[in-house]
DNA sequence: TCCATTTTGGTACTTTAGTATGAGCTACTT
DNA sequence: AAGTAGCTCATACTAAAGTACCAAAATGGA
């Protein structure tokens, strides 16, 4: 308040700043964590399969039944890029085609 | 046996024949019943979607990640027939493509 | 800064998938 | 017997998917 001492105002400012930074930090963290469940189990499993975060993201879209073009539009990428990711996924999951990849991913419980 | 009467042999033959037919009948019946789980829940759901038994069978193979050709070989059918079944499934499940059909089928808990 | 990985994208092809249409055959129902 | 639904298969296309190979940015550490 206007009648408050300078010290009080500084403390309030510091507290506000700290919470602001906490807010920024948590938000930034959430952007990464949200890719994978809180447990991080999936991230561990995909890591062991050498599946990159982007590839995993594409895998989830494939499992939703989207076409390469639809995934490309959704993630703001070219269809060419999606094909690359899917092709890499097939190798890493040892799948013959995308439907097979979906089945394997379910078996491994990574989606 | 050689010492048996003609009547006895005829009776044995008839009994054998009857059991043979029972065996054939039960086997044929089992081929149909085994298509769906004992509960019949899936059969009810697929019926409401107007999905035929054969189509449902193909759907399960699609979900396993098999190609049309592989499904054809597994079920001793032509690839052409599988295409027809899959095409009909897409309409009945309101799916754009087979991966989409898999996702929908999971949602409906019919596979 | 240098290195390794990831991400992105392109071209050129081959292979699967999917659609449209027609047709014969069987089994069940009215 | 006639109709209906299900199953089978074919031909002829169009559309996706997938492969192979290459290459330029971006990213994140060592």
PDB file of C-alpha atoms (C1' of nucleotides) in Angstrom:
ATOM      1  CA  UNK A   1       0.000   0.000   0.000  1.00  0.00           C
ATOM      2  CA  UNK A   2       0.997   3.621  -0.188  1.00  0.00           C
ATOM      3  CA  UNK A   3       1.559   3.616   3.559  1.00  0.00           C
ATOM      4  CA  UNK A   4       3.762   0.507   3.396  1.00  0.00           C
ATOM      5  CA  UNK A   5       7.495   0.734   3.987  1.00  0.00           C
ATOM      6  CA  UNK A   6       9.990   0.385   1.163  1.00  0.00           C
ATOM      7  CA  UNK A   7      11.146  -2.923   2.592  1.00  0.00           C
ATOM      8  CA  UNK A   8       7.678  -4.411   2.384  1.00  0.00           C
ATOM      9  CA  UNK A   9       7.267  -3.393  -1.223  1.00  0.00           C
ATOM     10  CA  UNK A  10      10.616  -4.894  -2.124  1.00  0.00           C
ATOM     11  CA  UNK A  11       9.697  -8.157  -0.468  1.00  0.00           C
ATOM     12  CA  UNK A  12       6.437  -8.242  -2.361  1.00  0.00           C
ATOM     13  CA  UNK A  13       8.273  -7.566  -5.579  1.00  0.00           C
ATOM     14  CA  UNK A  14      10.743 -10.339  -4.876  1.00  0.00           C
ATOM     15  CA  UNK A  15       7.987 -12.790  -4.016  1.00  0.00           C
ATOM     16  CA  UNK A  16       6.128 -11.814  -7.193  1.00  0.00           C
ATOM     17  CA  UNK A  17       9.273 -12.273  -9.271  1.00  0.00           C
ATOM     18  CA  UNK A  18      10.042 -15.640  -7.736  1.00  0.00           C
ATOM     19  CA  UNK A  19       6.532 -16.911  -8.422  1.00  0.00           C
ATOM     20  CA  UNK A  20       6.725 -15.509 -11.922  1.00  0.00           C
ATOM     21  CA  UNK A  21       9.883 -17.466 -12.564  1.00  0.00           C
ATOM     22  CA  UNK A  22       8.360 -20.561 -11.019  1.00  0.00           C
ATOM     23  CA  UNK A  23       5.425 -20.110 -13.364  1.00  0.00           C
ATOM     24  CA  UNK A  24       7.715 -19.800 -16.354  1.00  0.00           C
ATOM     25  CA  UNK A  25       9.752 -22.795 -15.245  1.00  0.00           C
ATOM     26  CA  UNK A  26       6.789 -25.056 -14.662  1.00  0.00           C
ATOM     27  CA  UNK A  27       5.253 -24.077 -17.957  1.00  0.00           C
ATOM     28  CA  UNK A  28       8.433 -24.774 -19.833  1.00  0.00           C
ATOM     29  CA  UNK A  29       8.750 -28.096 -18.070  1.00  0.00           C
ATOM     30  CA  UNK A  30       5.154 -28.996 -18.881  1.00  0.00           C
ATOM     31  CA  UNK A  31       5.835 -28.500 -22.562  1.00  0.00           C
ATOM     32  CA  UNK A  32       8.324 -31.333 -22.407  1.00  0.00           C
ATOM     33  CA  UNK A  33       6.655 -33.542 -19.827  1.00  0.00           C
ATOM     34  CA  UNK A  34       3.331 -33.495 -21.615  1.00  0.00           C
ATOM     35  CA  UNK A  35       4.892 -35.363 -24.502  1.00  0.00           C
ATOM     36  CA  UNK A  36       5.156 -38.320 -22.196  1.00  0.00           C
ATOM     37  CA  UNK A  37       3.163 -39.480 -19.163  1.00  0.00           C
ATOM     38  CA  UNK A  38       4.318 -38.208 -15.771  1.00  0.00           C
ATOM     39  CA  UNK A  39       5.905 -41.506 -14.924  1.00  0.00           C
ATOM     40  CA  UNK A  40       8.319 -41.144 -17.783  1.00  0.00           C
ATOM     41  CA  UNK A  41       8.007 -44.861 -18.332  1.00  0.00           C
ATOM     42  CA  UNK A  42       7.256 -44.420 -21.998  1.00  0.00           C
ATOM     43  CA  UNK A  43      10.162 -42.078 -22.483  1.00  0.00           C
ATOM     44  CA  UNK A  44      12.420 -44.707 -20.977  1.00  0.00           C
ATOM     45  CA  UNK A  45      11.028 -47.438 -23.208  1.00  0.00           C
ATOM     46  CA  UNK A  46      11.209 -45.355 -26.336  1.00  0.00           C
ATOM     47  CA  UNK A  47      14.753 -44.371 -25.437  1.00  0.00           C
ATOM     48  CA  UNK A  48      15.754 -47.995 -25.192  1.00  0.00           C
ATOM     49  CA  UNK A  49      14.296 -48.440 -28.664  1.00  0.00           C
ATOM     50  CA  UNK A  50      16.190 -45.323 -29.809  1.00  0.00           C
ATOM     51  CA  UNK A  51      12.938 -43.683 -30.790  1.00  0.00           C
ATOM     52  CA  UNK A  52      13.345 -39.910 -30.786  1.00  0.00           C
ATOM     53  CA  UNK A  53      10.759 -37.599 -29.209  1.00  0.00           C
ATOM     54  CA  UNK A  54       9.591 -36.425 -32.611  1.00  0.00           C
ATOM     55  CA  UNK A  55       9.279 -39.960 -33.916  1.00  0.00           C
ATOM     56  CA  UNK A  56       7.262 -40.896 -30.846  1.00  0.00           C
ATOM     57  CA  UNK A  57       4.968 -37.970 -31.473  1.00  0.00           C
ATOM     58  CA  UNK A  58       4.407 -39.165 -35.027  1.00  0.00           C
ATOM     59  CA  UNK A  59       3.821 -42.709 -33.812  1.00  0.00           C
ATOM     60  CA  UNK A  60       0.960 -41.544 -31.624  1.00  0.00           C
ATOM     61  CA  UNK A  61      -0.676 -39.771 -34.559  1.00  0.00           C
ATOM     62  CA  UNK A  62      -0.272 -42.847 -36.729  1.00  0.00           C
ATOM     63  CA  UNK A  63      -2.023 -44.873 -34.035  1.00  0.00           C
ATOM     64  CA  UNK A  64      -4.906 -42.413 -34.107  1.00  0.00           C
ATOM     65  CA  UNK A  65      -5.417 -43.418 -37.719  1.00  0.00           C
ATOM     66  CA  UNK A  66      -4.192 -40.262 -39.418  1.00  0.00           C
ATOM     67  CA  UNK A  67      -2.640 -40.261 -42.892  1.00  0.00           C
ATOM     68  CA  UNK A  68       0.858 -38.896 -43.470  1.00  0.00           C
ATOM     69  CA  UNK A  69      -0.621 -35.753 -44.965  1.00  0.00           C
ATOM     70  CA  UNK A  70      -2.942 -35.228 -42.006  1.00  0.00           C
ATOM     71  CA  UNK A  71      -0.093 -35.692 -39.542  1.00  0.00           C
ATOM     72  CA  UNK A  72       2.018 -33.260 -41.556  1.00  0.00           C
ATOM     73  CA  UNK A  73      -0.695 -30.593 -41.396  1.00  0.00           C
ATOM     74  CA  UNK A  74      -1.286 -31.198 -37.699  1.00  0.00           C
ATOM     75  CA  UNK A  75       2.395 -30.852 -36.798  1.00  0.00           C
ATOM     76  CA  UNK A  76       3.144 -28.166 -39.396  1.00  0.00           C
ATOM     77  CA  UNK A  77       5.595 -30.345 -41.269  1.00  0.00           C
ATOM     78  CA  UNK A  78       5.872 -31.625 -44.828  1.00  0.00           C
ATOM     79  CA  UNK A  79       4.496 -35.008 -45.769  1.00  0.00           C
ATOM     80  CA  UNK A  80       8.037 -35.876 -46.762  1.00  0.00           C
ATOM     81  CA  UNK A  81       9.220 -35.425 -43.206  1.00  0.00           C
ATOM     82  CA  UNK A  82       6.453 -37.597 -41.844  1.00  0.00           C
ATOM     83  CA  UNK A  83       7.393 -40.332 -44.271  1.00  0.00           C
ATOM     84  CA  UNK A  84      10.948 -40.176 -43.000  1.00  0.00           C
ATOM     85  CA  UNK A  85       9.817 -40.434 -39.394  1.00  0.00           C
ATOM     86  CA  UNK A  86       7.433 -43.298 -40.093  1.00  0.00           C
ATOM     87  CA  UNK A  87      10.041 -45.152 -42.101  1.00  0.00           C
ATOM     88  CA  UNK A  88      12.490 -44.824 -39.205  1.00  0.00           C
ATOM     89  CA  UNK A  89       9.823 -45.986 -36.770  1.00  0.00           C
ATOM     90  CA  UNK A  90       9.198 -49.116 -38.793  1.00  0.00           C
ATOM     91  CA  UNK A  91      12.877 -50.030 -38.602  1.00  0.00           C
ATOM     92  CA  UNK A  92      13.136 -49.270 -34.883  1.00  0.00           C
ATOM     93  CA  UNK A  93       9.950 -51.159 -34.021  1.00  0.00           C
ATOM     94  CA  UNK A  94      10.792 -53.943 -36.417  1.00  0.00           C
ATOM     95  CA  UNK A  95       7.441 -53.503 -38.127  1.00  0.00           C
ATOM     96  CA  UNK A  96       6.565 -54.282 -41.710  1.00  0.00           C
ATOM     97  CA  UNK A  97       4.029 -51.472 -42.034  1.00  0.00           C
ATOM     98  CA  UNK A  98       2.271 -48.829 -39.977  1.00  0.00           C
ATOM     99  CA  UNK A  99      -0.559 -51.084 -38.842  1.00  0.00           C
ATOM    100  CA  UNK A 100       2.039 -53.555 -37.627  1.00  0.00           C
ATOM    101  CA  UNK A 101       3.852 -50.747 -35.829  1.00  0.00           C
ATOM    102  CA  UNK A 102       0.638 -49.861 -34.021  1.00  0.00           C
ATOM    103  CA  UNK A 103       0.185 -53.438 -32.878  1.00  0.00           C
ATOM    104  CA  UNK A 104       3.792 -53.685 -31.674  1.00  0.00           C
ATOM    105  CA  UNK A 105       3.555 -50.340 -29.893  1.00  0.00           C
ATOM    106  CA  UNK A 106       0.497 -51.592 -28.043  1.00  0.00           C
ATOM    107  CA  UNK A 107       2.300 -54.767 -27.085  1.00  0.00           C
ATOM    108  CA  UNK A 108       5.237 -52.770 -25.755  1.00  0.00           C
ATOM    109  CA  UNK A 109       2.742 -50.529 -23.982  1.00  0.00           C
ATOM    110  CA  UNK A 110       4.357 -47.384 -25.293  1.00  0.00           C
ATOM    111  CA  UNK A 111       1.097 -45.923 -26.583  1.00  0.00           C
TER     112      UNK A 111
ATOM    113  CA  UNK B   1     -15.935-110.097 -35.527  1.00  0.00           C
ATOM    114  CA  UNK B   2     -16.211-112.954 -37.954  1.00  0.00           C
ATOM    115  CA  UNK B   3     -18.386-114.824 -35.456  1.00  0.00           C
ATOM    116  CA  UNK B   4     -20.834-111.925 -35.051  1.00  0.00           C
ATOM    117  CA  UNK B   5     -24.253-111.962 -36.622  1.00  0.00           C
ATOM    118  CA  UNK B   6     -25.096-109.823 -39.632  1.00  0.00           C
ATOM    119  CA  UNK B   7     -27.422-107.729 -37.466  1.00  0.00           C
ATOM    120  CA  UNK B   8     -24.680-106.831 -35.019  1.00  0.00           C
ATOM    121  CA  UNK B   9     -22.358-105.641 -37.784  1.00  0.00           C
ATOM    122  CA  UNK B  10     -25.072-103.492 -39.247  1.00  0.00           C
ATOM    123  CA  UNK B  11     -25.799-101.920 -35.886  1.00  0.00           C
ATOM    124  CA  UNK B  12     -22.120-101.187 -35.361  1.00  0.00           C
ATOM    125  CA  UNK B  13     -21.932 -99.625 -38.758  1.00  0.00           C
ATOM    126  CA  UNK B  14     -24.952 -97.453 -38.070  1.00  0.00           C
ATOM    127  CA  UNK B  15     -23.584 -96.343 -34.698  1.00  0.00           C
ATOM    128  CA  UNK B  16     -20.250 -95.530 -36.304  1.00  0.00           C
ATOM    129  CA  UNK B  17     -21.948 -93.550 -39.017  1.00  0.00           C
ATOM    130  CA  UNK B  18     -24.105 -91.620 -36.554  1.00  0.00           C
ATOM    131  CA  UNK B  19     -21.107 -90.690 -34.421  1.00  0.00           C
ATOM    132  CA  UNK B  20     -19.227 -89.732 -37.547  1.00  0.00           C
ATOM    133  CA  UNK B  21     -21.993 -87.362 -38.549  1.00  0.00           C
ATOM    134  CA  UNK B  22     -22.181 -85.973 -35.009  1.00  0.00           C
ATOM    135  CA  UNK B  23     -18.450 -85.326 -35.198  1.00  0.00           C
ATOM    136  CA  UNK B  24     -18.807 -83.568 -38.522  1.00  0.00           C
ATOM    137  CA  UNK B  25     -21.728 -81.518 -37.209  1.00  0.00           C
ATOM    138  CA  UNK B  26     -20.010 -80.464 -33.998  1.00  0.00           C
ATOM    139  CA  UNK B  27     -16.869 -79.550 -35.861  1.00  0.00           C
ATOM    140  CA  UNK B  28     -18.767 -77.465 -38.344  1.00  0.00           C
ATOM    141  CA  UNK B  29     -20.605 -75.745 -35.523  1.00  0.00           C
ATOM    142  CA  UNK B  30     -17.379 -75.030 -33.688  1.00  0.00           C
ATOM    143  CA  UNK B  31     -16.021 -73.284 -36.755  1.00  0.00           C
ATOM    144  CA  UNK B  32     -18.766 -70.713 -36.404  1.00  0.00           C
ATOM    145  CA  UNK B  33     -18.896 -70.367 -32.625  1.00  0.00           C
ATOM    146  CA  UNK B  34     -15.153 -69.911 -32.277  1.00  0.00           C
ATOM    147  CA  UNK B  35     -15.286 -66.750 -34.331  1.00  0.00           C
ATOM    148  CA  UNK B  36     -16.467 -64.817 -31.287  1.00  0.00           C
ATOM    149  CA  UNK B  37     -15.716 -64.968 -27.558  1.00  0.00           C
ATOM    150  CA  UNK B  38     -17.994 -67.074 -25.396  1.00  0.00           C
ATOM    151  CA  UNK B  39     -19.743 -64.032 -23.985  1.00  0.00           C
ATOM    152  CA  UNK B  40     -21.000 -63.056 -27.406  1.00  0.00           C
ATOM    153  CA  UNK B  41     -20.633 -59.416 -26.437  1.00  0.00           C
ATOM    154  CA  UNK B  42     -18.539 -58.626 -29.476  1.00  0.00           C
ATOM    155  CA  UNK B  43     -20.961 -60.431 -31.731  1.00  0.00           C
ATOM    156  CA  UNK B  44     -23.735 -58.214 -30.409  1.00  0.00           C
ATOM    157  CA  UNK B  45     -21.756 -55.042 -30.982  1.00  0.00           C
ATOM    158  CA  UNK B  46     -20.626 -56.033 -34.436  1.00  0.00           C
ATOM    159  CA  UNK B  47     -24.194 -56.991 -35.287  1.00  0.00           C
ATOM    160  CA  UNK B  48     -25.427 -53.545 -34.361  1.00  0.00           C
ATOM    161  CA  UNK B  49     -22.779 -52.182 -36.728  1.00  0.00           C
ATOM    162  CA  UNK B  50     -23.913 -54.683 -39.350  1.00  0.00           C
ATOM    163  CA  UNK B  51     -20.440 -56.168 -39.478  1.00  0.00           C
ATOM    164  CA  UNK B  52     -20.606 -59.743 -40.748  1.00  0.00           C
ATOM    165  CA  UNK B  53     -18.674 -62.578 -39.085  1.00  0.00           C
ATOM    166  CA  UNK B  54     -16.233 -62.765 -41.974  1.00  0.00           C
ATOM    167  CA  UNK B  55     -15.656 -59.038 -41.922  1.00  0.00           C
ATOM    168  CA  UNK B  56     -15.012 -59.164 -38.202  1.00  0.00           C
ATOM    169  CA  UNK B  57     -12.487 -61.895 -38.738  1.00  0.00           C
ATOM    170  CA  UNK B  58     -10.679 -59.765 -41.295  1.00  0.00           C
ATOM    171  CA  UNK B  59     -10.825 -56.768 -38.960  1.00  0.00           C
ATOM    172  CA  UNK B  60      -8.954 -58.701 -36.288  1.00  0.00           C
ATOM    173  CA  UNK B  61      -6.212 -59.619 -38.758  1.00  0.00           C
ATOM    174  CA  UNK B  62      -5.933 -56.031 -39.940  1.00  0.00           C
ATOM    175  CA  UNK B  63      -5.472 -54.984 -36.309  1.00  0.00           C
ATOM    176  CA  UNK B  64      -2.632 -57.467 -35.999  1.00  0.00           C
ATOM    177  CA  UNK B  65      -0.843 -55.499 -38.679  1.00  0.00           C
ATOM    178  CA  UNK B  66      -1.151 -57.947 -41.555  1.00  0.00           C
ATOM    179  CA  UNK B  67      -1.271 -56.838 -45.195  1.00  0.00           C
ATOM    180  CA  UNK B  68      -4.186 -57.778 -47.420  1.00  0.00           C
ATOM    181  CA  UNK B  69      -2.053 -60.430 -49.077  1.00  0.00           C
ATOM    182  CA  UNK B  70      -1.003 -61.919 -45.749  1.00  0.00           C
ATOM    183  CA  UNK B  71      -4.598 -62.033 -44.533  1.00  0.00           C
ATOM    184  CA  UNK B  72      -5.634 -63.662 -47.801  1.00  0.00           C
ATOM    185  CA  UNK B  73      -3.029 -66.400 -47.390  1.00  0.00           C
ATOM    186  CA  UNK B  74      -3.932 -66.939 -43.739  1.00  0.00           C
ATOM    187  CA  UNK B  75      -7.648 -67.310 -44.448  1.00  0.00           C
ATOM    188  CA  UNK B  76      -7.190 -69.101 -47.790  1.00  0.00           C
ATOM    189  CA  UNK B  77      -8.881 -66.324 -49.745  1.00  0.00           C
ATOM    190  CA  UNK B  78      -7.869 -64.070 -52.600  1.00  0.00           C
ATOM    191  CA  UNK B  79      -6.430 -60.638 -51.924  1.00  0.00           C
ATOM    192  CA  UNK B  80      -9.379 -59.341 -53.894  1.00  0.00           C
ATOM    193  CA  UNK B  81     -11.796 -60.725 -51.346  1.00  0.00           C
ATOM    194  CA  UNK B  82      -9.882 -59.189 -48.474  1.00  0.00           C
ATOM    195  CA  UNK B  83      -9.999 -55.819 -50.197  1.00  0.00           C
ATOM    196  CA  UNK B  84     -13.740 -56.105 -50.467  1.00  0.00           C
ATOM    197  CA  UNK B  85     -14.097 -56.992 -46.787  1.00  0.00           C
ATOM    198  CA  UNK B  86     -11.782 -54.185 -45.679  1.00  0.00           C
ATOM    199  CA  UNK B  87     -13.550 -51.695 -47.901  1.00  0.00           C
ATOM    200  CA  UNK B  88     -16.897 -52.684 -46.392  1.00  0.00           C
ATOM    201  CA  UNK B  89     -15.426 -52.430 -42.903  1.00  0.00           C
ATOM    202  CA  UNK B  90     -14.261 -48.880 -43.534  1.00  0.00           C
ATOM    203  CA  UNK B  91     -17.789 -47.852 -44.483  1.00  0.00           C
ATOM    204  CA  UNK B  92     -19.397 -49.640 -41.541  1.00  0.00           C
ATOM    205  CA  UNK B  93     -16.898 -48.292 -39.024  1.00  0.00           C
ATOM    206  CA  UNK B  94     -16.929 -44.881 -40.632  1.00  0.00           C
ATOM    207  CA  UNK B  95     -13.174 -45.001 -40.988  1.00  0.00           C
ATOM    208  CA  UNK B  96     -11.026 -43.267 -43.583  1.00  0.00           C
ATOM    209  CA  UNK B  97      -8.393 -45.987 -43.705  1.00  0.00           C
ATOM    210  CA  UNK B  98      -7.412 -49.230 -42.010  1.00  0.00           C
ATOM    211  CA  UNK B  99      -5.367 -47.562 -39.274  1.00  0.00           C
ATOM    212  CA  UNK B 100      -8.371 -45.412 -38.482  1.00  0.00           C
ATOM    213  CA  UNK B 101     -10.559 -48.508 -38.403  1.00  0.00           C
ATOM    214  CA  UNK B 102      -8.218 -50.068 -35.849  1.00  0.00           C
ATOM    215  CA  UNK B 103      -8.449 -47.010 -33.633  1.00  0.00           C
ATOM    216  CA  UNK B 104     -12.253 -46.925 -33.873  1.00  0.00           C
ATOM    217  CA  UNK B 105     -12.522 -50.645 -33.205  1.00  0.00           C
ATOM    218  CA  UNK B 106     -10.472 -50.175 -30.046  1.00  0.00           C
ATOM    219  CA  UNK B 107     -12.696 -47.321 -28.957  1.00  0.00           C
ATOM    220  CA  UNK B 108     -15.778 -49.453 -29.498  1.00  0.00           C
ATOM    221  CA  UNK B 109     -14.009 -52.271 -27.644  1.00  0.00           C
ATOM    222  CA  UNK B 110     -14.844 -54.785 -30.343  1.00  0.00           C
ATOM    223  CA  UNK B 111     -11.241 -56.002 -30.650  1.00  0.00           C
TER     224      UNK B 111
ATOM    225  C1'  DT C   1      33.962 -24.214 -31.465  1.00  0.00           C
ATOM    226  C1'  DC C   2      33.413 -28.846 -32.946  1.00  0.00           C
ATOM    227  C1'  DC C   3      30.790 -33.053 -32.982  1.00  0.00           C
ATOM    228  C1'  DA C   4      26.875 -35.994 -32.938  1.00  0.00           C
ATOM    229  C1'  DT C   5      22.128 -36.370 -33.170  1.00  0.00           C
ATOM    230  C1'  DT C   6      17.832 -34.764 -34.504  1.00  0.00           C
ATOM    231  C1'  DT C   7      14.820 -32.704 -37.466  1.00  0.00           C
ATOM    232  C1'  DT C   8      13.522 -31.281 -41.611  1.00  0.00           C
ATOM    233  C1'  DG C   9      12.784 -31.825 -46.584  1.00  0.00           C
ATOM    234  C1'  DG C  10      13.372 -33.265 -51.563  1.00  0.00           C
ATOM    235  C1'  DT C  11      13.350 -36.556 -55.665  1.00  0.00           C
ATOM    236  C1'  DA C  12      12.374 -40.786 -57.698  1.00  0.00           C
ATOM    237  C1'  DC C  13      10.374 -45.236 -57.473  1.00  0.00           C
ATOM    238  C1'  DT C  14       7.995 -49.549 -55.918  1.00  0.00           C
ATOM    239  C1'  DT C  15       4.532 -51.503 -53.297  1.00  0.00           C
ATOM    240  C1'  DT C  16       0.077 -51.531 -50.758  1.00  0.00           C
ATOM    241  C1'  DA C  17      -4.303 -49.797 -50.047  1.00  0.00           C
ATOM    242  C1'  DG C  18      -8.576 -48.460 -51.355  1.00  0.00           C
ATOM    243  C1'  DT C  19     -12.648 -47.529 -54.765  1.00  0.00           C
ATOM    244  C1'  DA C  20     -15.958 -48.740 -58.214  1.00  0.00           C
ATOM    245  C1'  DT C  21     -18.409 -52.055 -60.486  1.00  0.00           C
ATOM    246  C1'  DG C  22     -20.048 -56.392 -61.803  1.00  0.00           C
ATOM    247  C1'  DA C  23     -20.984 -61.142 -61.056  1.00  0.00           C
ATOM    248  C1'  DG C  24     -21.637 -66.029 -59.513  1.00  0.00           C
ATOM    249  C1'  DC C  25     -22.789 -68.985 -55.575  1.00  0.00           C
ATOM    250  C1'  DT C  26     -24.689 -70.471 -51.095  1.00  0.00           C
ATOM    251  C1'  DA C  27     -27.803 -70.294 -47.205  1.00  0.00           C
ATOM    252  C1'  DC C  28     -31.723 -68.605 -45.055  1.00  0.00           C
ATOM    253  C1'  DT C  29     -36.361 -66.484 -44.955  1.00  0.00           C
ATOM    254  C1'  DT C  30     -40.959 -65.533 -46.406  1.00  0.00           C
TER     255       DT C  30
ATOM    256  C1'  DA D   1     -40.050 -70.306 -55.538  1.00  0.00           C
ATOM    257  C1'  DA D   2     -38.339 -65.661 -54.982  1.00  0.00           C
ATOM    258  C1'  DG D   3     -35.900 -62.485 -52.323  1.00  0.00           C
ATOM    259  C1'  DT D   4     -32.139 -61.206 -49.153  1.00  0.00           C
ATOM    260  C1'  DA D   5     -27.764 -61.283 -47.178  1.00  0.00           C
ATOM    261  C1'  DG D   6     -23.232 -62.957 -47.053  1.00  0.00           C
ATOM    262  C1'  DC D   7     -19.055 -64.602 -49.321  1.00  0.00           C
ATOM    263  C1'  DT D   8     -16.217 -64.966 -53.022  1.00  0.00           C
ATOM    264  C1'  DC D   9     -13.372 -63.034 -56.842  1.00  0.00           C
ATOM    265  C1'  DA D  10     -12.047 -60.194 -61.021  1.00  0.00           C
ATOM    266  C1'  DT D  11     -10.677 -56.015 -63.578  1.00  0.00           C
ATOM    267  C1'  DA D  12      -9.239 -51.421 -63.736  1.00  0.00           C
ATOM    268  C1'  DC D  13      -8.003 -47.461 -61.625  1.00  0.00           C
ATOM    269  C1'  DT D  14      -6.584 -43.737 -58.143  1.00  0.00           C
ATOM    270  C1'  DA D  15      -4.487 -42.739 -53.921  1.00  0.00           C
ATOM    271  C1'  DA D  16      -1.564 -43.616 -50.089  1.00  0.00           C
ATOM    272  C1'  DA D  17       2.365 -45.710 -48.082  1.00  0.00           C
ATOM    273  C1'  DG D  18       6.908 -46.998 -47.977  1.00  0.00           C
ATOM    274  C1'  DT D  19      12.010 -47.210 -49.612  1.00  0.00           C
ATOM    275  C1'  DA D  20      16.410 -45.386 -50.942  1.00  0.00           C
ATOM    276  C1'  DC D  21      19.448 -41.749 -50.975  1.00  0.00           C
ATOM    277  C1'  DC D  22      20.833 -37.402 -50.215  1.00  0.00           C
ATOM    278  C1'  DA D  23      21.490 -33.041 -47.830  1.00  0.00           C
ATOM    279  C1'  DA D  24      20.878 -28.732 -45.222  1.00  0.00           C
ATOM    280  C1'  DA D  25      19.646 -26.616 -40.764  1.00  0.00           C
ATOM    281  C1'  DA D  26      18.946 -26.826 -35.762  1.00  0.00           C
ATOM    282  C1'  DT D  27      20.120 -28.535 -31.259  1.00  0.00           C
ATOM    283  C1'  DG D  28      22.717 -29.725 -27.357  1.00  0.00           C
ATOM    284  C1'  DG D  29      26.823 -31.124 -25.316  1.00  0.00           C
ATOM    285  C1'  DA D  30      31.936 -31.883 -24.693  1.00  0.00           C
TER     286       DA D  30
END
